[in-house]
Amino acid sequence: MTERKPPGVDFESWVDKQIRDAEARGEFERLAGAGKPLPREVETAYDELWWVKRKMAREGFSVLPPTLALRKEAEDALEAALAAPSERIVRKILTEINAKISDMMFKPPPGPPLGRKPYDVEDVVRQWRERRAAAGGSDGPGGSGV
């Protein structure tokens, strides 16, 4: 639309005329998304970086600095270890996350400090055993799960 509003014409009536003319030309037919609900992003408060966030989500990028992402991963690993079905799996989960934590402690990336140290595997295994005993679970024959 390159046409300018003529002087002396009410702005609202001029816009309404432009819309009526476009409708008459069929410019609103077969638009992408016609008849579909608006995306949820439209209903939220305006965010200048909406397109960056959408692109990062689509590409699978993390929005957290590496230390914060590892901190979250460590918390999730501890929960997974405490809910694991066998002691062998508890030890495997903790060994893997401890290796990542140790790497980050000795080769810190930019960003906030990690604020985590490797888990004491024996202590977590003890907690895991206590939870299993309290829940009445067993590791099957032999009871060690190793």
Backbone as a chain_set.jsonl record, in Angstrom:
{"seq": "MTERKPPGVDFESWVDKQIRDAEARGEFERLAGAGKPLPREVETAYDELWWVKRKMAREGFSVLPPTLALRKEAEDALEAALAAPSERIVRKILTEINAKISDMMFKPPPGPPLGRKPYDVEDVVRQWRERRAAAGGSDGPGGSGV", "coords": {"N": [[0.853, -1.171, 0.0], [0.936, 1.928, -1.106], [-0.311, 4.238, -1.171], [-1.098, 7.421, 0.172], [-2.74, 8.915, 2.994], [-5.264, 11.146, 2.213], [-5.276, 14.693, 2.79], [-7.471, 16.08, 5.252], [-9.249, 13.963, 5.32], [-10.851, 11.73, 7.454], [-8.91, 9.644, 9.5], [-9.697, 7.069, 10.402], [-11.877, 6.415, 8.704], [-10.567, 6.402, 6.261], [-8.754, 4.255, 6.534], [-10.604, 2.191, 6.888], [-11.744, 2.215, 4.33], [-9.556, 1.414, 2.785], [-9.286, -1.218, 3.688], [-11.774, -2.31, 2.905], [-11.529, -2.062, 0.12], [-9.346, -3.785, -0.376], [-10.45, -6.215, 0.444], [-12.422, -6.444, -1.503], [-10.829, -6.842, -3.738], [-9.975, -9.35, -3.175], [-7.756, -9.878, -1.613], [-7.572, -10.898, 0.932], [-8.218, -13.521, 0.845], [-7.512, -16.998, 1.109], [-5.299, -16.83, 2.887], [-2.314, -17.681, 4.654], [-2.741, -19.763, 7.422], [-5.376, -19.144, 7.789], [-8.467, -19.52, 9.391], [-7.402, -20.94, 11.446], [-6.433, -21.223, 14.938], [-4.851, -18.503, 16.708], [-1.289, -18.406, 17.265], [0.148, -19.358, 20.454], [2.083, -17.559, 21.279], [1.209, -15.08, 20.483], [-0.663, -14.355, 22.305], [0.71, -13.735, 24.596], [2.709, -11.429, 26.604], [4.471, -8.802, 24.89], [7.636, -9.531, 23.534], [10.78, -8.518, 22.705], [12.742, -10.228, 21.75], [11.501, -12.439, 20.687], [11.697, -13.843, 18.27], [14.335, -14.73, 18.286], [14.334, -16.475, 20.462], [12.472, -18.364, 19.545], [13.819, -19.369, 17.287], [16.111, -20.458, 18.529], [14.92, -22.462, 20.078], [13.852, -24.047, 18.06], [16.188, -24.882, 16.801], [17.357, -26.281, 18.807], [19.111, -25.157, 20.656], [20.665, -24.372, 23.787], [19.578, -22.128, 26.251], [20.804, -21.614, 28.536], [23.809, -20.81, 30.36], [26.753, -22.908, 30.149], [27.557, -23.842, 32.74], [25.266, -23.526, 34.325], [23.506, -25.177, 32.954], [24.742, -27.65, 33.381], [24.528, -27.777, 36.136], [21.752, -28.095, 36.435], [21.501, -30.527, 35.076], [22.977, -32.143, 36.82], [21.372, -32.101, 39.116], [19.105, -33.391, 38.099], [20.265, -35.847, 37.51], [20.899, -36.801, 40.058], [18.33, -37.144, 41.141], [17.414, -39.111, 39.353], [19.209, -41.154, 39.978], [18.536, -41.746, 42.624], [16.045, -42.805, 42.199], [16.531, -45.036, 40.746], [16.355, -48.441, 39.496], [18.278, -50.331, 40.283], [21.316, -50.884, 42.127], [23.584, -50.929, 40.53], [22.853, -49.308, 38.371], [22.494, -46.899, 39.707], [25.13, -46.338, 40.441], [26.262, -46.122, 37.873], [24.914, -43.855, 36.764], [25.77, -41.843, 38.553], [28.562, -41.958, 38.226], [28.866, -41.097, 35.588], [27.806, -38.431, 35.674], [29.486, -37.332, 37.598], [31.924, -37.336, 36.238], [31.472, -35.372, 34.306], [31.05, -33.144, 35.959], [33.559, -32.963, 37.233], [35.205, -32.429, 35.003], [34.255, -29.866, 34.324], [34.905, -28.477, 36.61], [37.681, -28.391, 36.504], [38.215, -27.292, 34.063], [36.92, -24.64, 33.689], [34.217, -23.066, 32.004], [33.259, -19.88, 30.502], [31.081, -17.769, 32.443], [28.732, -18.08, 35.222], [29.959, -19.527, 38.342], [30.069, -23.108, 38.753], [29.248, -24.306, 41.2], [28.924, -26.83, 42.216], [30.041, -30.016, 43.384], [31.601, -33.191, 42.745], [29.399, -35.957, 43.313], [29.247, -37.955, 46.278], [29.51, -41.144, 45.772], [29.129, -43.461, 47.346], [27.675, -42.417, 49.5], [25.298, -41.576, 48.231], [24.416, -44.035, 47.265], [23.925, -45.268, 49.715], [21.772, -43.658, 50.605], [19.979, -44.31, 48.583], [19.584, -47.048, 49.117], [18.36, -46.837, 51.641], [15.963, -45.527, 50.953], [14.805, -47.459, 49.288], [14.479, -49.525, 51.149], [12.674, -48.321, 52.905], [10.501, -48.064, 51.235], [9.874, -50.615, 50.865], [10.989, -52.035, 48.804], [13.034, -54.292, 46.861], [16.17, -55.54, 45.67], [15.991, -57.773, 44.251], [17.1, -61.201, 43.881], [19.75, -61.815, 46.112], [20.09, -59.11, 46.665], [21.966, -57.008, 46.301], [22.118, -55.748, 43.811], [24.212, -55.204, 42.165]], "CA": [[0.0, 0.0, 0.0], [1.785, 3.117, -1.23], [-1.195, 5.405, -1.171], [-1.09, 8.191, 1.41], [-4.042, 9.438, 3.411], [-5.456, 12.528, 1.74], [-5.533, 15.658, 3.87], [-8.87, 16.384, 5.514], [-10.051, 12.742, 5.425], [-10.721, 11.108, 8.758], [-7.993, 8.511, 9.402], [-10.419, 5.806, 10.559], [-12.657, 6.116, 7.497], [-9.618, 6.119, 5.183], [-8.277, 2.897, 6.762], [-11.727, 1.297, 6.59], [-11.886, 2.158, 2.866], [-8.458, 0.596, 2.281], [-9.608, -2.619, 3.997], [-12.882, -2.723, 2.027], [-10.999, -2.215, -1.246], [-8.511, -4.999, -0.404], [-11.385, -7.344, 0.498], [-13.078, -6.532, -2.814], [-9.851, -7.4, -4.669], [-9.707, -10.73, -2.779], [-6.426, -9.983, -1.031], [-7.631, -11.591, 2.214], [-8.605, -14.909, 0.635], [-6.458, -18.02, 1.119], [-4.114, -16.423, 3.647], [-1.735, -18.759, 5.467], [-3.262, -19.787, 8.782], [-6.789, -18.756, 7.833], [-9.327, -20.487, 10.048], [-6.674, -21.62, 12.517], [-6.261, -20.346, 16.101], [-3.591, -17.759, 16.771], [-0.264, -19.08, 18.072], [0.146, -18.93, 21.857], [2.985, -16.418, 21.473], [0.477, -13.844, 20.222], [-1.459, -14.037, 23.484], [1.571, -13.369, 25.712], [3.25, -10.074, 26.559], [5.43, -8.613, 23.805], [9.042, -9.778, 23.845], [11.575, -8.103, 21.545], [13.587, -11.322, 21.279], [10.659, -13.616, 20.44], [12.177, -14.599, 17.106], [15.581, -15.383, 18.679], [13.957, -17.598, 21.32], [11.835, -19.388, 18.712], [14.885, -19.968, 16.476], [16.938, -21.288, 19.407], [14.142, -23.66, 20.43], [13.748, -24.873, 16.849], [17.511, -25.437, 16.519], [17.793, -27.089, 19.938], [20.157, -24.496, 21.427], [20.372, -24.136, 25.19], [19.643, -20.713, 26.601], [21.545, -21.516, 29.794], [25.264, -20.962, 30.282], [27.112, -24.314, 30.372], [27.59, -24.223, 34.154], [23.897, -23.67, 34.83], [22.937, -26.367, 32.316], [25.288, -28.814, 34.074], [23.935, -27.801, 37.48], [20.428, -28.704, 36.274], [21.721, -31.925, 34.715], [23.424, -32.838, 38.03], [20.193, -32.29, 39.969], [18.293, -34.43, 37.465], [20.972, -37.121, 37.64], [20.738, -37.261, 41.434], [16.949, -37.656, 41.242], [17.356, -40.371, 38.606], [19.965, -42.165, 40.719], [17.762, -42.13, 43.805], [14.867, -43.552, 41.75], [16.99, -46.127, 39.874], [15.897, -49.77, 39.908], [19.335, -51.186, 40.827], [22.511, -50.198, 42.592], [24.484, -50.799, 39.387], [22.414, -48.136, 37.594], [22.804, -45.732, 40.552], [26.562, -46.077, 40.29], [26.514, -45.701, 36.49], [24.43, -42.47, 36.624], [26.637, -40.947, 39.315], [29.894, -41.932, 37.617], [28.799, -40.252, 34.383], [27.639, -37.01, 36.008], [30.696, -36.895, 38.299], [32.958, -37.054, 35.231], [31.151, -34.061, 33.711], [31.29, -32.112, 36.977], [35.021, -32.829, 37.394], [35.726, -31.721, 33.822], [33.917, -28.448, 34.379], [35.632, -27.871, 37.728], [39.085, -28.192, 36.141], [38.262, -26.498, 32.827], [35.681, -23.869, 33.772], [33.844, -22.208, 30.879], [32.815, -18.565, 30.965], [29.763, -17.775, 33.059], [28.769, -18.19, 36.683], [30.589, -20.753, 38.817], [29.203, -24.285, 38.76], [28.641, -24.449, 42.519], [28.685, -28.255, 42.465], [31.204, -30.883, 43.439], [31.132, -34.552, 42.432], [28.638, -36.628, 44.36], [29.846, -39.085, 46.988], [28.737, -42.274, 45.259], [28.747, -44.347, 48.451], [26.626, -41.745, 50.274], [24.057, -41.634, 47.464], [23.994, -45.442, 47.27], [23.34, -45.491, 51.037], [20.444, -43.025, 50.575], [19.148, -45.109, 47.682], [19.223, -48.265, 49.853], [17.397, -46.465, 52.681], [14.671, -45.268, 50.302], [14.273, -48.75, 48.845], [14.045, -50.262, 52.328], [11.476, -47.645, 53.425], [9.402, -48.31, 50.295], [9.627, -52.049, 50.833], [11.521, -52.605, 47.568], [14.241, -55.118, 46.971], [16.971, -55.585, 44.443], [15.89, -59.093, 43.689], [17.931, -62.18, 44.584], [21.069, -61.329, 46.522], [19.849, -57.804, 47.264], [22.974, -55.964, 46.098], [21.833, -55.031, 42.579], [25.459, -54.885, 41.464]], "C": [[0.895, 1.228, 0.0], [0.962, 4.395, -1.183], [-1.154, 6.086, 0.188], [-2.485, 8.704, 1.707], [-4.176, 10.878, 2.915], [-5.725, 13.468, 2.917], [-7.039, 15.901, 4.006], [-9.77, 15.16, 5.631], [-9.779, 12.126, 6.79], [-9.887, 9.838, 8.616], [-8.745, 7.184, 9.467], [-11.207, 5.461, 9.299], [-11.727, 5.796, 6.328], [-9.096, 4.682, 5.309], [-9.385, 1.901, 6.431], [-11.907, 1.148, 5.085], [-10.779, 1.291, 2.267], [-8.747, -0.893, 2.501], [-10.728, -3.118, 3.09], [-12.394, -2.945, 0.603], [-10.16, -3.493, -1.371], [-9.398, -6.239, -0.361], [-12.043, -7.541, -0.862], [-12.132, -7.123, -3.862], [-9.497, -8.851, -4.314], [-8.356, -10.932, -2.125], [-6.413, -10.702, 0.322], [-8.044, -13.051, 2.076], [-7.366, -15.804, 0.627], [-5.167, -17.542, 1.796], [-3.607, -17.609, 4.46], [-2.287, -18.655, 6.887], [-4.719, -19.393, 8.893], [-7.61, -19.876, 8.463], [-8.657, -21.246, 11.171], [-6.551, -20.668, 13.715], [-4.912, -19.631, 16.048], [-2.578, -18.532, 17.596], [-0.276, -18.532, 19.5], [1.026, -17.708, 22.077], [2.26, -15.093, 21.306], [-0.266, -13.4, 21.474], [-0.604, -13.618, 24.679], [2.046, -11.933, 25.558], [4.317, -9.981, 25.461], [6.855, -8.814, 24.308], [9.847, -9.46, 22.592], [12.372, -9.251, 20.939], [12.787, -12.589, 20.972], [11.21, -14.472, 19.317], [13.474, -15.334, 17.431], [15.256, -16.628, 19.511], [13.325, -18.722, 20.502], [12.877, -20.117, 17.86], [15.748, -20.898, 17.332], [16.205, -22.567, 19.801], [14.068, -24.608, 19.239], [15.072, -25.569, 16.543], [18.057, -26.274, 17.662], [18.93, -26.469, 20.73], [19.714, -24.323, 22.866], [20.478, -22.641, 25.458], [20.395, -20.512, 27.913], [23.046, -21.545, 29.541], [25.621, -22.408, 30.638], [27.112, -24.727, 31.844], [26.19, -24.409, 34.711], [23.214, -24.887, 34.219], [23.445, -27.627, 33.023], [24.737, -28.918, 35.493], [22.561, -28.462, 37.432], [20.565, -30.191, 35.953], [22.151, -32.74, 35.942], [22.251, -33.09, 38.975], [19.303, -33.397, 39.412], [18.938, -35.806, 37.609], [20.826, -37.675, 39.048], [19.34, -37.837, 41.648], [16.834, -39.009, 40.54], [18.076, -41.482, 39.359], [19.166, -42.66, 41.913], [16.511, -42.938, 43.432], [15.241, -44.768, 40.905], [16.544, -47.493, 40.401], [16.991, -50.665, 40.49], [20.538, -50.333, 41.229], [23.5, -49.983, 41.449], [24.126, -49.555, 38.57], [22.683, -46.858, 38.387], [24.268, -45.349, 40.344], [26.898, -45.568, 38.885], [26.116, -44.236, 36.296], [25.388, -41.512, 37.324], [28.039, -40.861, 38.731], [29.905, -41.015, 36.402], [28.685, -38.775, 34.733], [28.863, -36.495, 36.758], [31.82, -36.573, 37.322], [32.718, -35.683, 34.6], [31.428, -32.934, 34.696], [32.788, -31.886, 37.158], [35.631, -32.091, 36.215], [35.459, -30.231, 33.92], [34.641, -27.758, 35.527], [37.065, -27.532, 37.328], [39.268, -27.406, 34.852], [37.021, -25.614, 32.783], [35.43, -23.019, 32.522], [33.474, -20.82, 31.395], [31.418, -18.679, 31.562], [29.875, -17.934, 34.563], [29.435, -19.488, 37.112], [29.575, -21.886, 38.905], [28.521, -24.465, 40.106], [28.282, -25.888, 42.849], [30.03, -28.952, 42.592], [30.704, -32.286, 43.135], [30.402, -35.165, 43.628], [29.468, -37.73, 45.001], [28.994, -40.303, 46.638], [28.254, -43.165, 46.396], [27.623, -43.735, 49.286], [25.284, -41.819, 49.54], [23.537, -43.07, 47.397], [23.361, -45.782, 48.615], [21.936, -44.893, 51.099], [19.48, -43.842, 49.719], [18.668, -46.371, 48.396], [18.179, -47.962, 50.925], [16.018, -46.215, 52.091], [14.014, -46.568, 49.858], [13.732, -49.544, 50.027], [12.753, -49.664, 52.887], [10.255, -47.911, 52.542], [9.078, -49.79, 50.197], [10.122, -52.712, 49.575], [12.716, -53.495, 47.843], [14.952, -55.116, 45.638], [16.89, -56.944, 43.782], [16.798, -60.041, 44.458], [19.299, -61.609, 44.902], [20.995, -59.944, 47.134], [20.872, -56.739, 46.971], [22.724, -55.154, 44.85], [23.06, -54.719, 41.773], [25.642, -55.773, 40.27]], "O": [[1.541, 1.529, 1.004], [1.506, 5.499, -1.159], [-1.171, 5.425, 1.226], [-3.301, 8.903, 0.808], [-3.312, 11.717, 3.167], [-6.33, 13.074, 3.914], [-7.775, 15.924, 3.019], [-10.936, 15.291, 6.003], [-8.632, 12.015, 7.223], [-10.127, 9.04, 7.71], [-8.469, 6.275, 8.684], [-11.197, 4.307, 8.873], [-12.084, 4.979, 5.479], [-9.004, 3.969, 4.309], [-9.14, 0.889, 5.775], [-12.197, 0.049, 4.612], [-11.032, 0.518, 1.343], [-8.492, -1.722, 1.628], [-10.647, -4.226, 2.56], [-12.799, -3.906, -0.051], [-10.261, -4.203, -2.372], [-9.124, -7.216, -1.059], [-12.205, -8.672, -1.321], [-12.575, -7.824, -4.771], [-8.792, -9.513, -5.075], [-7.856, -12.056, -2.086], [-5.345, -11.076, 0.807], [-8.204, -13.746, 3.079], [-6.296, -15.388, 0.182], [-4.07, -17.828, 1.317], [-4.395, -18.446, 4.902], [-2.294, -17.576, 7.478], [-5.248, -19.315, 10.002], [-7.458, -21.043, 8.102], [-9.278, -22.111, 11.789], [-6.563, -19.449, 13.539], [-3.964, -20.104, 15.421], [-2.954, -19.242, 18.53], [-0.662, -17.386, 19.729], [0.751, -16.902, 22.966], [2.644, -14.093, 21.912], [-0.477, -12.206, 21.683], [-1.153, -13.182, 25.69], [1.823, -11.298, 24.528], [4.982, -10.968, 25.148], [7.226, -8.324, 25.375], [9.626, -10.059, 21.539], [12.648, -9.246, 19.739], [13.336, -13.69, 20.996], [11.192, -15.7, 19.406], [13.706, -16.431, 16.923], [15.827, -17.697, 19.293], [13.607, -19.897, 20.737], [12.825, -21.34, 17.727], [16.077, -22.004, 16.905], [16.81, -23.638, 19.851], [14.205, -25.821, 19.392], [15.085, -26.71, 16.082], [19.101, -26.911, 17.519], [19.654, -27.189, 21.419], [18.527, -24.148, 23.139], [21.374, -21.974, 24.942], [20.6, -19.38, 28.351], [23.511, -22.218, 28.622], [24.867, -23.066, 31.355], [26.71, -25.845, 32.167], [25.944, -25.338, 35.48], [22.429, -25.559, 34.889], [22.679, -28.565, 33.244], [24.507, -30.019, 35.994], [22.237, -29.289, 38.284], [19.831, -31.018, 36.495], [21.743, -33.891, 36.093], [22.145, -34.165, 39.565], [18.808, -34.24, 40.16], [18.249, -36.806, 37.807], [20.648, -38.88, 39.225], [19.186, -38.892, 42.263], [16.229, -39.941, 41.071], [17.613, -42.622, 39.38], [19.125, -43.86, 42.183], [15.979, -43.673, 44.264], [14.358, -45.461, 40.399], [16.377, -47.676, 41.607], [16.675, -51.667, 41.131], [20.736, -49.222, 40.737], [24.183, -48.959, 41.407], [25.017, -48.83, 38.128], [23.059, -45.841, 37.806], [24.594, -44.186, 40.104], [27.733, -44.676, 38.733], [26.883, -43.457, 35.731], [25.774, -40.489, 36.758], [28.644, -39.789, 38.743], [30.845, -40.243, 36.21], [29.39, -37.948, 34.154], [29.248, -35.34, 36.579], [32.588, -35.638, 37.55], [33.662, -34.922, 34.388], [31.973, -31.895, 34.323], [33.238, -30.743, 37.229], [36.482, -31.221, 36.401], [36.339, -29.42, 33.632], [34.96, -26.573, 35.429], [37.608, -26.513, 37.756], [40.359, -26.907, 34.58], [36.155, -25.813, 31.93], [36.333, -22.333, 32.044], [33.388, -20.614, 32.606], [30.664, -19.588, 31.219], [30.975, -17.926, 35.117], [29.477, -20.447, 36.341], [28.382, -21.657, 39.105], [27.325, -24.751, 40.15], [27.414, -26.129, 43.688], [31.023, -28.539, 41.993], [29.508, -32.552, 43.254], [30.745, -34.921, 44.784], [30.293, -38.361, 44.34], [27.888, -40.464, 47.153], [27.095, -43.58, 46.409], [26.721, -44.445, 49.73], [24.253, -42.091, 50.155], [22.327, -43.289, 47.468], [22.366, -46.506, 48.661], [21.009, -45.538, 51.589], [18.32, -44.04, 50.081], [17.494, -46.732, 48.303], [17.229, -48.723, 51.105], [15.012, -46.641, 52.66], [12.81, -46.755, 50.031], [12.67, -50.16, 49.938], [11.849, -50.394, 53.294], [9.126, -47.976, 53.028], [8.121, -50.179, 49.527], [9.73, -53.842, 49.284], [13.32, -53.451, 48.914], [14.39, -54.734, 44.611], [17.644, -57.233, 42.853], [17.224, -59.724, 45.569], [19.933, -60.988, 44.049], [21.769, -59.632, 48.039], [20.653, -55.599, 47.381], [23.077, -53.976, 44.811], [22.959, -54.018, 40.766], [26.638, -55.65, 39.556]]}, "num_chains": 1, "name": "protein.A"}
